Short mmCIF file of C-alpha atoms in Angstrom, two decimals:
data_model
loop_
_atom_site.label_atom_id
_atom_site.label_comp_id
_atom_site.label_asym_id
_atom_site.label_seq_id
_atom_site.Cartn_x
_atom_site.Cartn_y
_atom_site.Cartn_z
CA UNK U 24 128.67 104.56 102.32
CA UNK U 25 128.03 101.74 99.50
CA UNK U 26 130.41 99.19 98.89
CA UNK U 27 132.20 99.56 95.70
CA UNK U 28 133.34 97.10 93.45
CA UNK U 29 136.69 96.82 91.73
CA UNK U 30 136.63 98.25 88.35
CA UNK U 31 139.95 96.23 87.50
CA UNK U 32 138.33 92.70 88.31
CA UNK U 33 137.98 92.33 84.87
CA UNK U 34 137.95 88.39 84.72
CA UNK U 35 135.41 88.13 87.47
CA UNK U 36 132.06 86.66 85.62
CA UNK U 37 129.48 89.09 85.68
CA UNK U 38 126.00 86.92 86.06
CA UNK U 39 125.48 83.94 87.98
CA UNK U 40 121.77 82.11 88.12
CA UNK U 41 120.98 80.31 91.14
CA UNK U 42 118.30 77.64 90.63
CA UNK U 43 117.26 74.96 93.66
CA UNK U 44 115.25 72.14 92.39
CA UNK U 45 113.30 68.96 93.38
CA UNK U 46 111.37 66.62 91.11
CA UNK U 47 111.25 69.25 88.08
CA UNK U 48 111.75 66.97 85.68
CA UNK U 49 109.20 69.02 83.40
CA UNK U 50 110.73 72.42 83.76
CA UNK U 51 114.19 72.33 84.80
CA UNK U 52 115.11 71.89 80.86
CA UNK U 53 113.29 75.41 79.72
CA UNK U 54 114.43 76.80 82.56
CA UNK U 55 117.97 76.36 82.15
CA UNK U 56 118.03 77.20 78.06
CA UNK U 57 115.84 80.26 79.09
CA UNK U 58 119.12 81.67 80.66
CA UNK U 59 121.58 79.82 79.03
CA UNK U 60 122.48 82.92 76.85
CA UNK U 61 122.90 85.59 79.52
CA UNK U 62 124.29 83.96 82.58
CA UNK U 63 128.33 83.28 82.93
CA UNK U 64 127.57 80.77 85.44
CA UNK U 65 124.53 78.47 86.52
CA UNK U 66 124.73 76.71 90.00
CA UNK U 67 121.76 74.41 90.47
CA UNK U 68 121.25 72.99 93.65
CA UNK U 69 118.80 69.76 93.85
CA UNK U 70 117.13 68.98 97.04
CA UNK U 71 116.15 65.61 96.74
CA UNK U 72 114.71 64.69 93.64
CA UNK U 73 113.46 61.30 93.11
CA UNK U 74 112.71 61.47 89.41
CA UNK U 75 115.09 62.17 86.65
CA UNK U 76 115.46 65.61 87.16
CA UNK U 77 119.13 65.13 88.11
CA UNK U 78 119.87 63.48 84.70
CA UNK U 79 118.51 66.00 82.58
CA UNK U 80 120.66 68.63 84.62
CA UNK U 81 123.58 66.44 84.28
CA UNK U 82 123.17 66.40 80.25
CA UNK U 83 123.77 70.52 80.38
CA UNK U 84 126.83 70.14 82.96
CA UNK U 85 128.25 67.63 80.38
CA UNK U 86 127.56 70.39 77.50
CA UNK U 87 128.21 73.71 79.10
CA UNK U 88 131.55 74.25 81.56
CA UNK U 89 129.32 76.98 83.33
CA UNK U 90 126.55 75.15 84.06
CA UNK U 91 127.33 73.18 87.67
CA UNK U 92 125.11 70.69 89.95
CA UNK U 93 125.19 70.37 93.39
CA UNK U 94 123.58 68.51 95.80
CA UNK U 95 121.65 69.40 99.66
CA UNK U 96 119.92 67.45 101.98
CA UNK U 97 116.67 69.00 101.93
CA UNK U 98 116.05 70.26 105.77
CA UNK U 99 112.64 72.35 105.59
CA UNK U 100 114.68 75.44 104.60
CA UNK U 101 114.64 77.28 101.25
CA UNK U 102 117.05 79.94 102.57
CA UNK U 103 119.62 76.43 103.47
CA UNK U 104 119.12 75.40 99.88
CA UNK U 105 119.51 78.87 98.53
CA UNK U 106 122.80 79.65 100.41
CA UNK U 107 123.98 76.53 99.41
CA UNK U 108 123.76 77.88 95.86
CA UNK U 109 125.25 80.91 96.87
CA UNK U 110 128.43 79.27 98.26
CA UNK U 111 129.45 77.88 94.93
CA UNK U 112 128.91 81.03 93.17
CA UNK U 113 131.93 83.22 91.69
CA UNK U 114 130.06 85.75 89.57
CA UNK U 115 129.50 89.51 90.62
CA UNK U 116 125.86 89.28 90.36
CA UNK U 117 123.46 86.57 91.27
CA UNK U 118 119.84 86.16 89.23
CA UNK U 119 117.64 83.58 91.44
CA UNK U 120 115.38 81.52 89.82
CA UNK U 121 112.86 78.83 90.67
CA UNK U 122 112.66 75.87 87.99
CA UNK U 123 109.29 76.91 86.66
CA UNK U 124 110.60 79.98 85.79
CA UNK U 125 111.78 81.76 82.76
CA UNK U 126 113.38 84.96 81.51
CA UNK U 127 112.19 85.70 77.92
CA UNK U 128 115.11 85.93 75.00
CA UNK U 129 113.73 89.84 74.26
CA UNK U 130 114.75 90.40 77.92
CA UNK U 131 118.58 89.10 77.54
CA UNK U 132 120.18 92.15 76.42
CA UNK U 133 118.38 94.37 78.63
CA UNK U 134 119.75 92.22 81.57
CA UNK U 135 123.30 92.42 80.80
CA UNK U 136 123.37 95.81 79.99
CA UNK U 137 121.54 96.91 83.41
CA UNK U 138 124.50 94.97 84.89
CA UNK U 139 127.50 96.37 82.71
CA UNK U 140 126.59 99.85 83.13
CA UNK U 141 126.88 99.97 87.09
CA UNK U 142 129.98 99.67 89.09
CA UNK U 143 128.57 100.12 92.73
CA UNK U 144 126.82 97.28 93.85
CA UNK U 145 122.91 97.31 93.18
CA UNK U 146 119.89 95.11 93.76
CA UNK U 147 117.79 94.59 90.81
CA UNK U 148 113.97 94.29 90.79
CA UNK U 149 112.31 92.59 88.25
CA UNK U 150 108.53 92.51 87.21
CA UNK U 151 107.24 88.68 88.19
CA UNK U 152 104.40 87.61 86.23
CA UNK U 153 102.65 84.50 87.36
CA UNK U 154 100.00 82.80 85.24
CA UNK U 155 97.16 81.33 87.40
CA UNK U 156 95.19 78.51 86.45
CA UNK U 157 91.96 80.64 84.97
CA UNK U 158 94.53 82.15 82.66
CA UNK U 159 95.02 85.35 84.09
CA UNK U 160 98.24 86.88 85.18
CA UNK U 161 99.28 88.53 88.86
CA UNK U 162 102.31 90.73 88.50
CA UNK U 163 104.95 91.74 91.32
CA UNK U 164 107.99 93.89 91.60
CA UNK U 165 110.38 91.30 93.04
CA UNK U 166 114.30 91.76 93.70
CA UNK U 167 115.90 89.41 91.37
CA UNK U 168 119.35 90.24 91.00
CA UNK U 169 121.55 91.14 93.91
CA UNK U 170 125.81 91.36 94.23
CA UNK U 171 127.25 88.20 95.72
CA UNK U 172 129.15 90.12 98.53
CA UNK U 173 129.82 87.50 101.46
CA UNK U 174 127.83 89.29 104.19
CA UNK U 175 124.53 88.93 102.16
CA UNK U 176 122.86 85.86 102.92
CA UNK U 177 118.93 84.27 102.23
CA UNK U 178 116.77 84.31 105.64
CA UNK U 179 113.71 82.78 106.51
CA UNK U 180 112.12 78.91 105.74
CA UNK U 181 109.72 79.76 103.40
CA UNK U 182 109.46 83.00 101.13
CA UNK U 183 113.03 83.51 101.79
CA UNK U 184 114.27 86.92 101.22
CA UNK U 185 117.58 88.97 101.72
CA UNK U 186 117.04 92.21 103.96
CA UNK U 187 119.83 94.29 103.47
CA UNK U 188 118.92 95.38 100.14
CA UNK U 189 118.18 98.77 101.82
CA UNK U 190 121.81 99.37 102.13
CA UNK U 191 122.75 99.22 98.49
CA UNK U 192 121.25 101.04 95.48
CA UNK U 193 118.37 99.44 94.16
CA UNK U 194 117.32 99.77 90.34
CA UNK U 195 114.21 98.50 88.52
CA UNK U 196 114.82 97.01 85.70
CA UNK U 197 112.40 96.63 82.92
CA UNK U 198 112.60 92.75 82.40
CA UNK U 199 110.20 90.43 83.28
CA UNK U 200 110.38 86.76 85.29
CA UNK U 201 107.47 84.42 84.10
CA UNK U 202 106.36 81.81 86.58
CA UNK U 203 104.39 78.72 85.58
CA UNK U 204 104.17 76.79 88.61
CA UNK U 205 100.59 78.34 89.73
CA UNK U 206 98.72 77.35 86.56
CA UNK U 207 98.38 73.69 87.77
CA UNK U 208 95.83 74.39 90.47
CA UNK U 209 96.42 70.87 92.32
CA UNK U 210 99.92 71.76 92.41
CA UNK U 211 99.47 75.37 93.65
CA UNK U 212 97.52 73.69 96.75
CA UNK U 213 100.43 71.55 97.50
CA UNK U 214 102.48 74.24 97.39
CA UNK U 215 100.64 75.73 100.30
CA UNK U 216 100.32 72.84 102.31
CA UNK U 217 104.23 72.31 101.97
CA UNK U 218 104.20 75.95 103.09
CA UNK U 219 101.96 75.92 105.78
CA UNK U 220 103.71 74.47 108.69
CA UNK U 221 107.36 76.09 107.55
CA UNK U 222 105.43 79.73 107.65
CA UNK U 223 103.80 78.58 111.40
CA UNK U 224 107.76 77.69 112.71
CA UNK U 225 108.71 81.17 111.23
CA UNK U 226 105.86 82.85 112.74
CA UNK U 227 106.14 81.10 116.07
CA UNK U 228 109.84 82.48 116.17
CA UNK U 229 108.89 85.95 114.81
CA UNK U 230 105.63 86.90 116.04
CA UNK U 231 105.70 90.25 114.59
CA UNK U 232 106.88 89.54 111.25
CA UNK U 233 103.88 91.44 109.30
CA UNK U 234 104.78 89.67 105.95
CA UNK U 235 105.00 86.39 107.10
CA UNK U 236 101.69 86.31 108.95
CA UNK U 237 100.51 87.85 105.79
CA UNK U 238 101.75 85.16 103.63
CA UNK U 239 100.22 82.80 106.65
CA UNK U 240 96.79 84.10 106.04
CA UNK U 241 97.26 83.86 101.79
CA UNK U 242 98.02 80.27 102.28
CA UNK U 243 94.98 79.39 104.98
CA UNK U 244 92.78 81.19 102.24
CA UNK U 245 94.12 79.32 99.53
CA UNK U 246 93.13 75.95 101.49
CA UNK U 247 89.83 77.39 102.76
CA UNK U 248 90.92 77.61 106.63
CA UNK U 249 88.82 81.12 106.35
CA UNK U 250 88.43 81.18 110.26
CA UNK U 251 92.38 81.26 110.60
CA UNK U 252 92.82 83.69 107.77
CA UNK U 253 90.24 86.08 109.29
CA UNK U 254 91.73 85.96 112.54
CA UNK U 255 95.42 86.57 111.49
CA UNK U 256 94.11 89.31 109.02
CA UNK U 257 92.19 91.23 111.63
CA UNK U 258 95.45 91.38 113.58
CA UNK U 259 97.15 92.83 111.42
CA UNK U 260 94.67 95.38 109.98
CA UNK U 261 94.69 96.75 113.97
CA UNK U 262 98.47 97.48 113.51
CA UNK U 263 98.10 99.66 110.43
CA UNK U 264 98.62 102.53 109.31
CA UNK U 265 102.72 101.35 109.62
CA UNK U 266 105.16 104.58 108.42
CA UNK U 267 105.97 103.53 104.98
CA UNK U 268 109.61 103.61 105.72
CA UNK U 269 109.17 100.00 107.97
CA UNK U 270 106.49 98.44 106.04
CA UNK U 271 105.54 99.67 102.32
CA UNK U 272 101.79 100.65 101.34
CA UNK U 273 101.24 97.50 99.41
CA UNK U 274 101.57 95.22 102.34
CA UNK U 275 99.60 97.47 104.40
CA UNK U 276 96.37 97.66 102.74
CA UNK U 277 96.71 93.57 101.38
CA UNK U 278 95.02 92.83 104.74
CA UNK U 279 92.30 95.04 104.37
CA UNK U 280 91.31 93.70 100.96
CA UNK U 281 91.27 90.24 101.75
CA UNK U 282 89.39 90.92 104.68
CA UNK U 283 86.59 92.82 102.26
CA UNK U 284 86.93 89.61 100.07
CA UNK U 285 85.79 87.32 102.97
CA UNK U 286 83.12 89.77 104.12
CA UNK U 287 81.75 89.92 100.65
CA UNK U 288 81.59 86.61 100.26
CA UNK U 289 79.41 86.28 103.24
CA UNK U 290 77.23 88.83 101.90
CA UNK U 291 78.59 91.50 104.71
CA UNK U 292 78.62 94.25 102.63
CA UNK U 293 78.46 96.97 105.06
CA UNK U 294 82.01 95.47 106.64
CA UNK U 295 83.27 94.83 103.14
CA UNK U 296 82.63 98.81 102.17
CA UNK U 297 84.53 99.47 105.84
CA UNK U 298 87.94 97.31 105.28
CA UNK U 299 87.70 98.72 101.29
CA UNK U 300 87.71 102.74 102.60
CA UNK U 301 90.31 101.73 105.12
CA UNK U 302 92.45 100.29 102.27
CA UNK U 303 92.06 103.41 100.34
CA UNK U 304 92.52 105.86 103.28
CA UNK U 305 95.97 104.19 103.25
CA UNK U 306 97.12 103.72 99.67
CA UNK U 307 94.46 106.26 97.69
CA UNK U 308 95.89 105.02 94.38
CA UNK U 309 96.33 101.52 95.17
CA UNK U 310 94.77 99.87 91.42
CA UNK U 311 93.48 96.49 93.52
CA UNK U 312 91.83 98.72 96.23
CA UNK U 313 90.16 100.93 93.51
CA UNK U 314 88.69 98.00 91.35
CA UNK U 315 87.43 95.75 94.21
CA UNK U 316 85.27 99.26 95.17
CA UNK U 317 84.16 100.01 91.63
CA UNK U 318 83.43 96.31 91.70
CA UNK U 319 81.20 96.06 94.33
CA UNK U 320 79.41 99.70 93.46
CA UNK U 321 78.58 98.23 90.44
CA UNK U 322 77.29 95.16 91.86
CA UNK U 323 75.07 97.23 94.17
CA UNK U 324 73.78 99.26 91.28
CA UNK U 325 75.31 102.33 92.43
CA UNK U 326 76.48 102.73 88.50
CA UNK U 327 77.63 106.62 88.93
CA UNK U 328 79.92 106.15 91.91
CA UNK U 329 81.24 102.78 89.94
CA UNK U 330 81.89 104.45 87.06
CA UNK U 331 83.72 107.59 88.36
CA UNK U 332 86.40 105.06 90.15
CA UNK U 333 86.46 102.88 87.02
CA UNK U 334 87.63 106.18 85.01
CA UNK U 335 90.42 106.64 87.17
CA UNK U 336 91.63 103.22 86.96
CA UNK U 337 91.18 103.16 82.93
CA UNK U 338 93.68 105.97 83.09
CA UNK U 339 96.08 104.20 84.97
CA UNK U 340 96.21 101.48 82.14
CA UNK U 341 99.42 101.37 80.63
CA UNK U 342 100.96 103.00 83.49
CA UNK U 343 100.29 100.58 86.83
CA UNK U 344 102.53 101.84 89.61
CA UNK U 345 104.50 98.99 90.40
CA UNK U 346 103.22 96.76 93.53
CA UNK U 347 105.89 94.48 95.54
CA UNK U 348 102.62 92.17 95.78
CA UNK U 349 100.89 90.57 93.26
CA UNK U 350 97.84 92.45 91.50
CA UNK U 351 95.69 90.98 88.69
CA UNK U 352 96.05 93.81 86.29
CA UNK U 353 95.01 91.97 83.17
CA UNK U 354 91.62 91.41 85.62
CA UNK U 355 91.72 94.69 86.06
CA UNK U 356 92.26 96.39 82.70
CA UNK U 357 89.38 93.99 81.05
CA UNK U 358 86.61 94.28 83.55
CA UNK U 359 86.99 97.87 84.00
CA UNK U 360 86.86 98.26 80.07
CA UNK U 361 84.21 96.15 79.76
CA UNK U 362 82.19 97.96 82.53
CA UNK U 363 82.81 101.30 81.41
CA UNK U 364 81.82 100.31 77.97
CA UNK U 365 78.22 98.98 79.15
CA UNK U 366 77.98 102.05 81.43
CA UNK U 367 78.91 104.53 78.33
CA UNK U 368 76.74 102.90 76.03
CA UNK U 369 73.41 103.01 78.19
CA UNK U 370 74.34 106.40 79.04
CA UNK U 371 74.50 107.36 75.75
CA UNK U 372 71.11 105.85 74.96
CA UNK U 373 71.74 105.33 71.17
CA UNK U 374 69.39 102.47 70.46
CA UNK U 375 69.87 101.03 74.03
CA UNK U 376 67.49 100.41 76.98
CA UNK U 377 68.41 103.32 79.27
CA UNK U 378 70.45 102.65 82.24
CA UNK U 379 68.28 101.86 84.94
CA UNK U 380 66.63 99.27 82.48
CA UNK U 381 69.95 97.59 81.08
CA UNK U 382 71.26 96.25 84.60
CA UNK U 383 68.45 96.08 86.96
CA UNK U 384 67.23 93.10 88.46
CA UNK U 385 70.43 91.38 88.20
CA UNK U 386 70.38 89.75 91.03
CA UNK U 387 66.76 87.97 89.80
CA UNK U 388 68.93 86.54 86.73
CA UNK U 389 70.50 82.81 86.96
CA UNK U 390 74.29 82.32 87.20
CA UNK U 391 74.70 82.01 83.58
CA UNK U 392 72.54 84.94 82.76
CA UNK U 393 74.87 87.13 85.33
CA UNK U 394 78.11 85.85 83.61
CA UNK U 395 76.90 86.99 79.99
CA UNK U 396 75.76 90.24 81.36
CA UNK U 397 79.84 91.21 82.15
CA UNK U 398 81.32 88.26 80.10
CA UNK U 399 79.79 89.07 76.22
CA UNK U 400 79.87 86.13 73.90
CA UNK U 401 82.01 87.28 70.93
CA UNK U 402 82.51 85.97 67.63
CA UNK U 403 82.35 86.06 63.78
CA UNK U 404 82.17 89.58 64.21
CA UNK U 405 79.42 90.09 66.29
CA UNK U 406 79.15 90.35 70.35
CA UNK U 407 75.89 89.30 72.27
CA UNK U 408 75.12 91.12 75.74
CA UNK U 409 72.54 90.16 77.85
CA UNK U 410 70.37 93.17 78.56
CA UNK U 411 67.26 92.93 79.84
CA UNK U 412 64.29 90.09 81.39
CA UNK U 413 66.49 87.57 79.83
CA UNK U 414 66.81 89.44 76.35
CA UNK U 415 69.98 89.06 74.53
CA UNK U 416 71.17 92.50 72.37
CA UNK U 417 73.26 91.60 69.07
CA UNK U 418 75.82 94.14 67.40
CA UNK U 419 78.07 94.38 65.08
CA UNK U 420 81.79 93.66 67.07
CA UNK U 421 83.59 96.76 67.79
CA UNK U 422 80.81 99.35 66.54
CA UNK U 423 79.39 101.61 69.31
CA UNK U 424 75.86 101.68 67.56
CA UNK U 425 73.61 98.76 68.80
CA UNK U 426 71.92 96.23 66.71
CA UNK U 427 68.18 97.18 66.38
CA UNK U 428 67.04 93.51 67.77
CA UNK U 429 67.20 91.56 70.54
CA UNK U 430 67.31 87.79 71.26
CA UNK U 431 65.51 85.59 74.03
CA UNK U 432 68.34 84.48 76.00
CA UNK U 433 66.68 80.55 76.27
CA UNK U 434 66.71 80.40 72.70
CA UNK U 435 70.09 81.45 72.22
CA UNK U 436 71.48 79.22 75.13
CA UNK U 437 69.41 76.64 73.18
CA UNK U 438 71.03 77.11 69.69
CA UNK U 439 74.71 77.83 71.03
CA UNK U 440 75.78 74.89 69.98
CA UNK U 441 74.79 75.36 66.40
CA UNK U 442 76.15 78.96 66.75
CA UNK U 443 79.48 77.74 67.62
CA UNK U 444 79.89 75.53 64.36
CA UNK U 445 79.68 78.40 62.26
CA UNK U 446 82.53 80.26 63.90
CA UNK U 447 84.69 82.00 61.36
CA UNK U 448 82.13 83.18 59.03
CA UNK U 449 81.86 86.40 57.89
CA UNK U 450 79.65 88.96 59.89
CA UNK U 451 77.02 89.56 57.09
CA UNK U 452 76.50 86.02 56.48
CA UNK U 453 76.17 85.28 60.32
CA UNK U 454 73.58 87.97 61.19
CA UNK U 455 71.37 86.53 58.28
CA UNK U 456 71.49 83.17 59.68
CA UNK U 457 70.58 84.71 63.11
CA UNK U 458 67.78 86.16 61.74
CA UNK U 459 66.51 83.30 60.32
CA UNK U 460 66.61 80.64 63.30
#
């Protein structure tokens, strides 16, 4: 039976924001500004900054009585730092953030309303949107709000969690946390290097922790320790399938997908297919697994099979299933749409080379040509697609009917600087200029 919060406790603050930070001078102010309108109290715990992070937080402490700053000696344990913040919290609910994260203004009212409408303790899941160095975004459903109840504490040194939320009500709140810390590749690598010994220590104490082992493998892959990552992933794969009441399918399919990526990089496509099929046997509608297989089929010129999977994925666009592990939805949506466009146009044969001719011999193209096959140049109302034998096909942007001429790839690349100079001119003028070059 769920615990019940006393309705008469009207004077208790509703929402606290807990932030732990260290050397975050460039982020902390924006983080605080993003939650000031919704937080009844903000608890900041600094774990030993040597820059002026503390000075910047103190400025907010001086301006706002609900902002509190505490100091904690770092002990290689993120849970200990978060529990320190929790010990100073008085509000009914806690929203936890890192200094490189933000809550957007348009989600403020929704967050407050979601908590004000509940009387029983609940755990709130928000959409975590992590921005990558290449400009893409990975989305994850993550527990970000929990009730301030004495028996709830953070555990694990790194990738810390509160595990008891299964005993309480959970609620999906349609709001997002935006994470900007992964945009800097060097900073991202530094985080993985910092986390690696903590993950190894945690796993040594709890060798059966599936999620911790998976996170260790992911850090190893990022740091190019591929052999070590593969060994860990192979062990995890042998443990699957696991009942979903014990381990969510999102986590179970991830070792297979990572192993598939490793073997594809080596050119071992048969092993790659085996791991992808194993992932889909566990979770037939997993978008990342479907996308990975469609991408491989397309690369192998198995277009009909790729087309069938891409059509399924296309129906998911705008209605993605919520995932508990990162999924690059924007990449999947964009690439699926591009592949479907290429294949659909080719099969319609409207002023285009046939499907086989359009996409044949891609392995003979240069890396630059292969890029243009999948990433057409779009500008000044025109699209340029690599179609065959090093030629570029041109059409007005957004029209299904292709243009009536092709252009030699080498000439096109040589004239690209000139073309970029005339960006912004209307399509008709540009079309005439291209024909004259």
